[in-house]
Amino acid sequence: MAFATIKRHGQSLFSGGYEWNGRVLKPFGKSETEGWEFSGSQLKPSGKAASSGFEWNGQILKPYGRSAVSGYDCSKTLIKPYGRTQESGWVLRTNSCHPYGKSAQEGWELHGEIPLPVIALVVFDLAG
């Protein structure tokens, strides 16, 4: 059961959307084993070691064991690569996240509460 969903603006959840159940982000309609687990401080592929994922300190999401410089700075209104300008980031609004300076139609629709590091995982295509 999804607590929240994230999908490209104007598209179906079935075409690249995700669902969040409060612990795992997974492609919509798929198994949790295809998703990412978030513990509050670690974001990792479901069932894999923490070292294959990311660390979260409440503001910076960074690859496990690496410096903040290789991570993403997440605030309540902007997610951007660490040390970069806001123009390289994504703006968070109520129910949407879109590239800085672009319209909401070029971004993602958010429905429900999704943690910032989980949003960063999607918008920067880190789950690859």
PDB file of C-alpha atoms in Angstrom:
ATOM      1  CA  MET A   1       0.000   0.000   0.000  1.00  0.00           C
ATOM      2  CA  ALA A   2       1.428   3.380  -1.022  1.00  0.00           C
ATOM      3  CA  PHE A   3       1.553   6.224   1.476  1.00  0.00           C
ATOM      4  CA  ALA A   4       2.760   8.546  -1.264  1.00  0.00           C
ATOM      5  CA  THR A   5       3.556   8.587  -4.978  1.00  0.00           C
ATOM      6  CA  ILE A   6       5.887  10.474  -7.296  1.00  0.00           C
ATOM      7  CA  LYS A   7       5.501  10.591 -11.065  1.00  0.00           C
ATOM      8  CA  ARG A   8       6.467  12.739 -14.023  1.00  0.00           C
ATOM      9  CA  HIS A   9       4.045  15.620 -14.466  1.00  0.00           C
ATOM     10  CA  GLY A  10       1.090  14.642 -16.628  1.00  0.00           C
ATOM     11  CA  GLN A  11       2.147  10.996 -16.960  1.00  0.00           C
ATOM     12  CA  SER A  12       0.756   7.814 -15.511  1.00  0.00           C
ATOM     13  CA  LEU A  13       2.231   6.133 -12.453  1.00  0.00           C
ATOM     14  CA  PHE A  14       2.659   3.071 -14.657  1.00  0.00           C
ATOM     15  CA  SER A  15       5.095   4.920 -16.947  1.00  0.00           C
ATOM     16  CA  GLY A  16       8.009   5.560 -14.620  1.00  0.00           C
ATOM     17  CA  GLY A  17       6.187   6.457 -11.420  1.00  0.00           C
ATOM     18  CA  TYR A  18       7.164   5.423  -7.900  1.00  0.00           C
ATOM     19  CA  GLU A  19       5.349   4.589  -4.699  1.00  0.00           C
ATOM     20  CA  TRP A  20       6.562   5.168  -1.144  1.00  0.00           C
ATOM     21  CA  ASN A  21       5.243   3.025   1.710  1.00  0.00           C
ATOM     22  CA  GLY A  22       7.032   4.840   4.522  1.00  0.00           C
ATOM     23  CA  ARG A  23      10.100   2.586   4.307  1.00  0.00           C
ATOM     24  CA  VAL A  24      10.660   1.566   0.667  1.00  0.00           C
ATOM     25  CA  LEU A  25      10.500   3.540  -2.575  1.00  0.00           C
ATOM     26  CA  LYS A  26       9.779   1.246  -5.498  1.00  0.00           C
ATOM     27  CA  PRO A  27       8.656   1.505  -9.094  1.00  0.00           C
ATOM     28  CA  PHE A  28       4.863   1.689  -9.117  1.00  0.00           C
ATOM     29  CA  GLY A  29       3.268  -1.769  -9.123  1.00  0.00           C
ATOM     30  CA  LYS A  30       6.593  -3.588  -8.711  1.00  0.00           C
ATOM     31  CA  SER A  31       8.073  -5.643  -5.894  1.00  0.00           C
ATOM     32  CA  GLU A  32       9.846  -4.068  -2.902  1.00  0.00           C
ATOM     33  CA  THR A  33      12.958  -6.000  -3.946  1.00  0.00           C
ATOM     34  CA  GLU A  34      13.229  -3.585  -6.896  1.00  0.00           C
ATOM     35  CA  GLY A  35      13.128  -0.572  -4.609  1.00  0.00           C
ATOM     36  CA  TRP A  36      15.220   1.486  -2.216  1.00  0.00           C
ATOM     37  CA  GLU A  37      14.989   1.330   1.588  1.00  0.00           C
ATOM     38  CA  PHE A  38      15.275   4.465   3.717  1.00  0.00           C
ATOM     39  CA  SER A  39      16.032   4.062   7.425  1.00  0.00           C
ATOM     40  CA  GLY A  40      16.216   7.753   8.294  1.00  0.00           C
ATOM     41  CA  SER A  41      20.006   7.845   7.948  1.00  0.00           C
ATOM     42  CA  GLN A  42      20.725   5.400   5.110  1.00  0.00           C
ATOM     43  CA  LEU A  43      19.204   5.010   1.658  1.00  0.00           C
ATOM     44  CA  LYS A  44      20.148   1.765  -0.059  1.00  0.00           C
ATOM     45  CA  PRO A  45      18.916  -0.690  -2.659  1.00  0.00           C
ATOM     46  CA  SER A  46      16.428  -3.071  -1.057  1.00  0.00           C
ATOM     47  CA  GLY A  47      18.181  -6.065   0.498  1.00  0.00           C
ATOM     48  CA  LYS A  48      21.692  -4.767  -0.277  1.00  0.00           C
ATOM     49  CA  ALA A  49      24.498  -3.552   1.963  1.00  0.00           C
ATOM     50  CA  ALA A  50      24.518   0.053   3.151  1.00  0.00           C
ATOM     51  CA  SER A  51      27.818   0.555   1.326  1.00  0.00           C
ATOM     52  CA  SER A  52      25.959   0.308  -1.997  1.00  0.00           C
ATOM     53  CA  GLY A  53      23.758   3.274  -1.158  1.00  0.00           C
ATOM     54  CA  PHE A  54      23.765   6.716   0.378  1.00  0.00           C
ATOM     55  CA  GLU A  55      24.096   8.333   3.797  1.00  0.00           C
ATOM     56  CA  TRP A  56      21.774  11.091   5.042  1.00  0.00           C
ATOM     57  CA  ASN A  57      22.665  13.508   7.846  1.00  0.00           C
ATOM     58  CA  GLY A  58      19.489  15.581   7.771  1.00  0.00           C
ATOM     59  CA  GLN A  59      20.724  17.973   5.065  1.00  0.00           C
ATOM     60  CA  ILE A  60      23.255  16.210   2.820  1.00  0.00           C
ATOM     61  CA  LEU A  61      22.641  12.995   0.879  1.00  0.00           C
ATOM     62  CA  LYS A  62      25.999  11.510  -0.152  1.00  0.00           C
ATOM     63  CA  PRO A  63      27.301   8.212  -1.459  1.00  0.00           C
ATOM     64  CA  TYR A  64      28.204   5.898   1.416  1.00  0.00           C
ATOM     65  CA  GLY A  65      31.675   6.636   2.819  1.00  0.00           C
ATOM     66  CA  ARG A  66      32.306   9.614   0.527  1.00  0.00           C
ATOM     67  CA  SER A  67      32.581  13.315   1.307  1.00  0.00           C
ATOM     68  CA  ALA A  68      29.691  15.770   1.155  1.00  0.00           C
ATOM     69  CA  VAL A  69      31.251  17.279  -1.986  1.00  0.00           C
ATOM     70  CA  SER A  70      30.019  14.242  -3.940  1.00  0.00           C
ATOM     71  CA  GLY A  71      26.526  14.561  -2.486  1.00  0.00           C
ATOM     72  CA  TYR A  72      23.325  16.561  -2.699  1.00  0.00           C
ATOM     73  CA  ASP A  73      22.259  19.468  -0.504  1.00  0.00           C
ATOM     74  CA  CYS A  74      18.592  19.136   0.415  1.00  0.00           C
ATOM     75  CA  SER A  75      16.559  21.945   1.953  1.00  0.00           C
ATOM     76  CA  LYS A  76      12.807  22.320   2.308  1.00  0.00           C
ATOM     77  CA  THR A  77      12.615  24.243  -0.978  1.00  0.00           C
ATOM     78  CA  LEU A  78      15.658  23.212  -3.052  1.00  0.00           C
ATOM     79  CA  ILE A  79      17.642  20.036  -3.805  1.00  0.00           C
ATOM     80  CA  LYS A  80      20.963  20.593  -5.592  1.00  0.00           C
ATOM     81  CA  PRO A  81      24.391  19.040  -6.037  1.00  0.00           C
ATOM     82  CA  TYR A  82      26.534  20.049  -3.057  1.00  0.00           C
ATOM     83  CA  GLY A  83      28.430  23.310  -3.625  1.00  0.00           C
ATOM     84  CA  ARG A  84      26.621  24.114  -6.861  1.00  0.00           C
ATOM     85  CA  THR A  85      24.338  27.052  -7.573  1.00  0.00           C
ATOM     86  CA  GLN A  86      20.585  26.832  -7.231  1.00  0.00           C
ATOM     87  CA  GLU A  87      20.297  26.868 -11.028  1.00  0.00           C
ATOM     88  CA  SER A  88      21.552  23.267 -11.071  1.00  0.00           C
ATOM     89  CA  GLY A  89      18.929  22.169  -8.585  1.00  0.00           C
ATOM     90  CA  TRP A  90      15.309  21.181  -8.252  1.00  0.00           C
ATOM     91  CA  VAL A  91      12.711  23.414  -6.594  1.00  0.00           C
ATOM     92  CA  LEU A  92      10.250  21.829  -4.178  1.00  0.00           C
ATOM     93  CA  ARG A  93       6.725  23.200  -4.112  1.00  0.00           C
ATOM     94  CA  THR A  94       3.503  21.836  -2.711  1.00  0.00           C
ATOM     95  CA  ASN A  95       2.863  18.630  -4.659  1.00  0.00           C
ATOM     96  CA  SER A  96       5.646  19.211  -7.214  1.00  0.00           C
ATOM     97  CA  CYS A  97       9.382  19.251  -7.778  1.00  0.00           C
ATOM     98  CA  HIS A  98      10.794  20.839 -10.929  1.00  0.00           C
ATOM     99  CA  PRO A  99      14.141  22.024 -12.322  1.00  0.00           C
ATOM    100  CA  TYR A 100      15.099  25.510 -11.143  1.00  0.00           C
ATOM    101  CA  GLY A 101      13.780  28.163 -13.525  1.00  0.00           C
ATOM    102  CA  LYS A 102      11.471  25.738 -15.341  1.00  0.00           C
ATOM    103  CA  SER A 103       7.756  25.121 -15.065  1.00  0.00           C
ATOM    104  CA  ALA A 104       6.149  22.427 -12.950  1.00  0.00           C
ATOM    105  CA  GLN A 105       5.179  20.645 -16.176  1.00  0.00           C
ATOM    106  CA  GLU A 106       8.858  19.733 -16.642  1.00  0.00           C
ATOM    107  CA  GLY A 107       9.126  18.096 -13.246  1.00  0.00           C
ATOM    108  CA  TRP A 108       7.561  15.545 -10.953  1.00  0.00           C
ATOM    109  CA  GLU A 109       4.191  15.417  -9.194  1.00  0.00           C
ATOM    110  CA  LEU A 110       4.326  14.472  -5.505  1.00  0.00           C
ATOM    111  CA  HIS A 111       1.300  13.096  -3.685  1.00  0.00           C
ATOM    112  CA  GLY A 112       1.724  12.524   0.036  1.00  0.00           C
ATOM    113  CA  GLU A 113       4.748  12.942   2.291  1.00  0.00           C
ATOM    114  CA  ILE A 114       8.059  11.755   0.824  1.00  0.00           C
ATOM    115  CA  PRO A 115      11.402  12.348   2.603  1.00  0.00           C
ATOM    116  CA  LEU A 116      13.837  14.751   0.910  1.00  0.00           C
ATOM    117  CA  PRO A 117      16.569  12.150   0.267  1.00  0.00           C
ATOM    118  CA  VAL A 118      14.039   9.881  -1.440  1.00  0.00           C
ATOM    119  CA  ILE A 119      12.931  12.762  -3.686  1.00  0.00           C
ATOM    120  CA  ALA A 120      16.605  13.478  -4.515  1.00  0.00           C
ATOM    121  CA  LEU A 121      17.075   9.820  -5.475  1.00  0.00           C
ATOM    122  CA  VAL A 122      14.314  10.164  -8.067  1.00  0.00           C
ATOM    123  CA  VAL A 123      14.887  13.637  -9.514  1.00  0.00           C
ATOM    124  CA  PHE A 124      18.646  13.167  -9.932  1.00  0.00           C
ATOM    125  CA  ASP A 125      18.113   9.628 -11.270  1.00  0.00           C
ATOM    126  CA  LEU A 126      20.416   8.133  -8.628  1.00  0.00           C
ATOM    127  CA  ALA A 127      18.543   4.827  -8.477  1.00  0.00           C
ATOM    128  CA  GLY A 128      19.845   4.025 -11.988  1.00  0.00           C
TER     129      GLY A 128
END
